[in-house]
Amino acid sequence: TGLFEAAAKGPATSVELAERAGLHERYVREWLGAMVTGGIMEYDPDHGRHTLPAAHAVLLTGATSRNIGPMADSLRTLGAVLPKVERCFREGGGVSIAEYAAVSTGGLGETWRHIYDEHLVDGFLGRVPGLVDRLRAGARVLDLGCGTGHAVNVMAREFPRSTFDGFDIATAAIADGEAERAAMGLSNAAFSVADAADLAPDPPYDVIMAFDAIHDQAAPDVVLRGVRDALAPDGLFLMVDTKFASRLEDNSANPYAPLSYGISLLFCVPTSIATGGTGLGAMWGQELAREMLADAGFTEVEVLDTPRPQNCMYVCRREGA
């Protein structure tokens, strides 16, 4: 509705804020009641004015990665499929990714969009020793489970000597990625509808990346083995995933854990089970992730922090080739 953007312009009465946002005052007034009593906005009863503190505005306005607005859109999508997930509690089974796409307003892809714009090159790739230099020199790169493909297009623009492929099973998401690629005029990026479990590249890739995608696979163990086999002898696998523990009790003090368990329940687990998977979920944890990477043949694994405290990066180098 634009209310936070309007409120960020300065203190206002309900009438003034409604006029700024072009909305009906009675609804704005009731919304303000929720914002004030919820501690999001401040209220001066002597003058009837409401204020959005600057520190709060940073997290509620602007086209930046700190704005939680896109997450709100994601929650709208998850809420729309809630009855189907409730059915799974009773009947088993899962919910297909297509059913989420049918009700999505773009929030699932938008959550990471500004993160890629602001942090992908320096904050993620730049923390991996030698990776940026490798991409500037020219490498063959795959983004596995690329979603709407924005990471691929950002990298393709930044590293013109490298070539980038984006694979995802979501047809609509791949179409979005291709449309953006065409609009950006990129000739070193390509998108395909493909299952991550069917990797068989020729020639192999120098770098394979997966952003918050491996835990969603139907058969993550198969995918990880396929990733190793799809790498060139000196290849690198960069897996960005959730930064939690595998044991529930070790997550009890983590402030990000409740939301992540909820998202995992409402999206990661049902979409995996819908494709015949076991529903590994977003909360598989670092201990299990390391174990599965080792089982896939990655014996040299380094775990690095990312600009997001709820994510870490597993830097896996192929050995024995």
XYZ file of C-alpha atoms in Angstrom, residues 19-317:
299
model
C -3.396 11.769 1.796
C 0.294 11.045 1.237
C -0.373 7.428 0.360
C -3.612 8.056 -1.545
C -5.610 5.782 0.759
C -8.812 5.896 2.816
C -8.216 7.476 6.228
C -10.371 5.112 8.287
C -8.301 2.112 7.234
C -5.055 4.016 7.701
C -6.139 5.010 11.210
C -6.758 1.414 12.228
C -3.459 0.327 10.675
C -1.679 3.021 12.653
C -3.206 1.632 15.830
C -1.589 -1.711 15.115
C 1.743 -0.089 14.224
C 1.861 1.984 17.408
C 0.782 -0.736 19.822
C 3.111 -3.176 18.074
C 6.096 -0.921 18.705
C 6.770 -0.259 15.035
C 5.729 3.413 15.053
C 5.659 6.086 17.737
C 2.672 8.264 18.639
C 2.409 11.814 20.008
C -1.115 12.056 21.504
C -0.823 15.801 22.084
C -0.550 16.480 18.359
C -2.105 13.280 17.006
C 1.014 12.533 14.974
C 2.588 9.196 14.187
C 6.305 8.735 13.498
C 8.224 5.904 11.862
C 11.667 5.906 13.557
C 14.577 6.092 11.116
C 16.033 2.822 12.426
C 12.730 1.071 11.673
C 12.390 2.705 8.254
C 15.671 1.094 7.168
C 14.066 -2.336 7.557
C 10.671 -1.421 6.081
C 11.357 0.835 3.088
C 13.550 1.135 0.034
C 14.825 -1.201 -2.663
C 17.518 -2.749 -0.472
C 18.324 -6.158 0.963
C 17.511 -4.883 4.464
C 13.850 -4.262 3.579
C 11.760 -7.160 4.906
C 8.892 -6.323 2.549
C 9.726 -9.125 0.084
C 9.607 -11.596 2.964
C 6.079 -10.408 3.702
C 5.141 -11.299 0.119
C 6.692 -14.725 0.632
C 4.565 -15.239 3.726
C 1.485 -14.316 1.696
C 2.351 -17.094 -0.755
C 2.996 -19.587 2.025
C -0.299 -18.648 3.653
C -2.159 -19.296 0.418
C -0.971 -22.928 0.330
C -1.459 -23.491 4.066
C -4.629 -25.605 3.622
C -2.712 -27.934 1.288
C 0.107 -28.338 3.794
C -2.480 -28.975 6.517
C -3.862 -31.755 4.345
C -0.359 -33.289 4.188
C -0.312 -33.555 7.989
C -3.310 -35.880 7.771
C -2.833 -37.631 4.441
C 0.902 -37.453 3.820
C 2.311 -36.468 0.454
C 3.517 -33.012 -0.500
C 2.728 -29.828 -2.394
C 4.257 -29.294 -5.824
C 6.333 -26.245 -6.672
C 3.786 -25.450 -9.386
C 1.100 -24.956 -6.733
C 3.265 -22.340 -5.013
C 4.041 -20.626 -8.305
C 0.322 -20.395 -9.079
C -0.330 -18.230 -6.012
C 2.986 -16.402 -5.778
C 3.122 -12.644 -6.269
C 6.872 -12.778 -6.855
C 7.841 -12.784 -3.190
C 9.682 -16.108 -3.225
C 12.134 -14.851 -5.835
C 12.253 -11.284 -4.574
C 13.568 -12.320 -1.164
C 17.055 -12.823 -2.603
C 16.957 -10.306 -5.433
C 18.357 -7.296 -3.547
C 20.764 -9.573 -1.684
C 22.300 -10.576 -5.012
C 22.439 -6.959 -6.194
C 24.240 -5.743 -3.084
C 26.242 -8.689 -1.818
C 26.691 -11.437 -4.419
C 29.975 -10.319 -5.964
C 31.802 -8.909 -2.942
C 29.941 -10.417 -0.008
C 29.592 -14.002 -1.246
C 31.954 -14.671 -4.162
C 34.593 -12.288 -2.849
C 34.992 -14.285 0.358
C 36.081 -17.413 -1.522
C 39.858 -17.235 -2.115
C 40.675 -16.977 -5.815
C 37.096 -17.275 -7.073
C 36.610 -13.702 -8.335
C 39.939 -13.829 -10.193
C 38.902 -17.122 -11.749
C 35.603 -15.682 -12.928
C 37.267 -12.572 -14.330
C 39.698 -14.733 -16.306
C 36.910 -16.903 -17.709
C 35.195 -20.009 -16.364
C 32.270 -22.267 -17.172
C 29.736 -21.831 -14.366
C 26.423 -23.441 -13.375
C 23.876 -22.085 -10.890
C 21.918 -25.151 -9.783
C 18.345 -24.429 -8.721
C 18.675 -20.872 -9.989
C 15.028 -19.852 -9.466
C 14.271 -16.660 -11.380
C 17.902 -16.464 -12.472
C 18.855 -13.079 -11.080
C 22.131 -14.367 -9.611
C 23.113 -15.766 -13.013
C 22.410 -12.468 -14.729
C 24.233 -10.424 -12.093
C 27.307 -12.639 -12.461
C 27.133 -12.679 -16.243
C 27.131 -8.885 -16.286
C 30.012 -8.664 -13.810
C 32.187 -11.363 -15.395
C 31.851 -11.114 -19.198
C 34.670 -13.600 -19.894
C 32.827 -16.391 -18.072
C 29.758 -18.271 -19.254
C 26.852 -19.013 -16.933
C 24.098 -21.620 -17.064
C 21.028 -21.574 -14.836
C 19.036 -24.771 -14.200
C 15.712 -25.049 -12.376
C 12.639 -27.281 -12.543
C 10.259 -24.296 -12.298
C 9.272 -23.368 -15.858
C 7.868 -19.946 -14.961
C 10.991 -19.018 -12.985
C 13.255 -19.967 -15.883
C 11.115 -17.854 -18.209
C 11.619 -14.889 -15.869
C 15.366 -15.425 -15.880
C 15.499 -15.598 -19.661
C 13.383 -12.467 -20.019
C 15.712 -10.559 -17.714
C 18.763 -11.904 -19.563
C 17.358 -10.659 -22.869
C 16.494 -7.265 -21.389
C 20.040 -6.925 -20.034
C 21.522 -7.922 -23.400
C 23.663 -10.710 -21.956
C 25.167 -13.225 -24.383
C 27.121 -15.231 -21.787
C 24.123 -16.531 -19.813
C 21.646 -19.290 -20.643
C 18.716 -20.892 -18.834
C 17.183 -24.360 -19.006
C 14.350 -26.212 -17.319
C 16.216 -29.161 -15.842
C 16.287 -31.462 -12.839
C 19.383 -31.095 -10.672
C 19.495 -34.883 -10.294
C 20.099 -35.326 -14.028
C 23.420 -33.477 -14.327
C 25.530 -34.796 -17.205
C 27.475 -31.853 -18.627
C 29.911 -32.101 -21.491
C 32.317 -30.451 -21.017
C 32.303 -30.327 -17.202
C 31.897 -27.119 -15.222
C 34.712 -25.177 -13.593
C 32.391 -23.813 -10.921
C 28.980 -25.001 -9.711
C 26.948 -22.899 -7.287
C 23.767 -23.596 -5.355
C 22.065 -20.829 -3.383
C 19.715 -22.180 -0.701
C 18.729 -24.967 -3.096
C 20.311 -28.298 -2.145
C 18.108 -28.945 0.886
C 15.013 -28.593 -1.332
C 15.985 -31.427 -3.676
C 14.086 -34.694 -3.745
C 17.360 -36.600 -3.568
C 20.047 -34.245 -2.269
C 22.550 -37.076 -1.906
C 22.171 -37.930 -5.590
C 22.448 -34.265 -6.545
C 25.640 -33.775 -4.528
C 27.285 -36.809 -6.122
C 26.213 -35.509 -9.521
C 27.692 -32.106 -8.742
C 31.065 -33.635 -7.937
C 31.027 -35.705 -11.116
C 30.030 -32.647 -13.157
C 33.076 -30.642 -12.046
C 36.313 -30.328 -13.948
C 39.398 -31.821 -12.194
C 40.177 -28.499 -10.495
C 36.517 -27.582 -10.094
C 34.871 -25.733 -7.224
C 31.434 -26.240 -5.698
C 30.030 -23.301 -3.733
C 26.976 -24.286 -1.676
C 25.226 -21.443 0.131
C 22.772 -22.875 2.624
C 21.252 -22.312 6.027
C 23.552 -21.838 9.014
C 21.982 -24.007 11.696
C 22.776 -27.125 13.679
C 21.430 -30.553 12.835
C 20.172 -31.148 16.393
C 17.056 -29.287 17.520
C 18.456 -28.523 20.956
C 21.441 -26.725 19.401
C 19.111 -24.313 17.576
C 16.978 -23.358 20.558
C 18.863 -20.101 21.231
C 19.180 -19.053 17.562
C 16.821 -16.105 16.855
C 16.535 -17.066 13.181
C 15.536 -20.665 13.894
C 11.762 -20.267 14.477
C 11.183 -18.504 11.142
C 13.421 -20.958 9.297
C 11.672 -23.989 10.772
C 8.361 -22.412 9.731
C 9.465 -21.741 6.160
C 10.919 -25.225 5.965
C 7.606 -26.693 7.107
C 5.523 -24.634 4.701
C 7.778 -24.845 1.639
C 10.983 -26.900 1.744
C 9.584 -30.121 3.187
C 6.312 -30.336 1.174
C 7.959 -29.449 -2.174
C 10.618 -32.110 -1.640
C 8.113 -34.781 -0.655
C 5.921 -33.862 -3.637
C 8.735 -34.992 -5.955
C 9.259 -38.263 -4.123
C 11.911 -36.966 -1.740
C 12.301 -37.505 1.975
C 11.776 -33.837 2.860
C 15.251 -32.997 4.134
C 14.199 -29.435 4.915
C 16.057 -26.190 5.468
C 17.091 -27.151 8.991
C 19.281 -30.109 7.995
C 22.191 -28.399 9.731
C 25.915 -28.070 9.245
C 26.785 -31.452 10.727
C 24.576 -33.391 8.303
C 25.591 -31.138 5.408
C 29.263 -31.906 5.999
C 28.482 -35.622 6.256
C 26.554 -35.645 2.982
C 29.250 -33.631 1.200
C 31.860 -36.141 2.371
C 29.692 -39.038 1.186
C 29.478 -37.326 -2.216
C 33.277 -37.292 -2.453
C 34.068 -33.785 -1.247
C 36.805 -34.418 1.286
C 38.102 -30.837 1.230
C 35.340 -28.573 2.570
C 35.717 -25.102 4.070
C 32.767 -23.338 5.717
C 32.714 -19.541 5.460
C 30.388 -16.895 6.834
C 28.230 -14.776 4.520
C 26.741 -11.267 4.772
C 23.602 -12.984 6.109
C 23.974 -14.505 9.600
C 21.366 -17.160 8.770
C 23.448 -18.496 5.860
C 26.915 -19.969 5.452
C 28.949 -21.092 2.445
C 30.425 -24.555 1.943
C 33.446 -24.240 -0.363
C 34.120 -27.689 -1.808
C 37.058 -28.486 -4.067
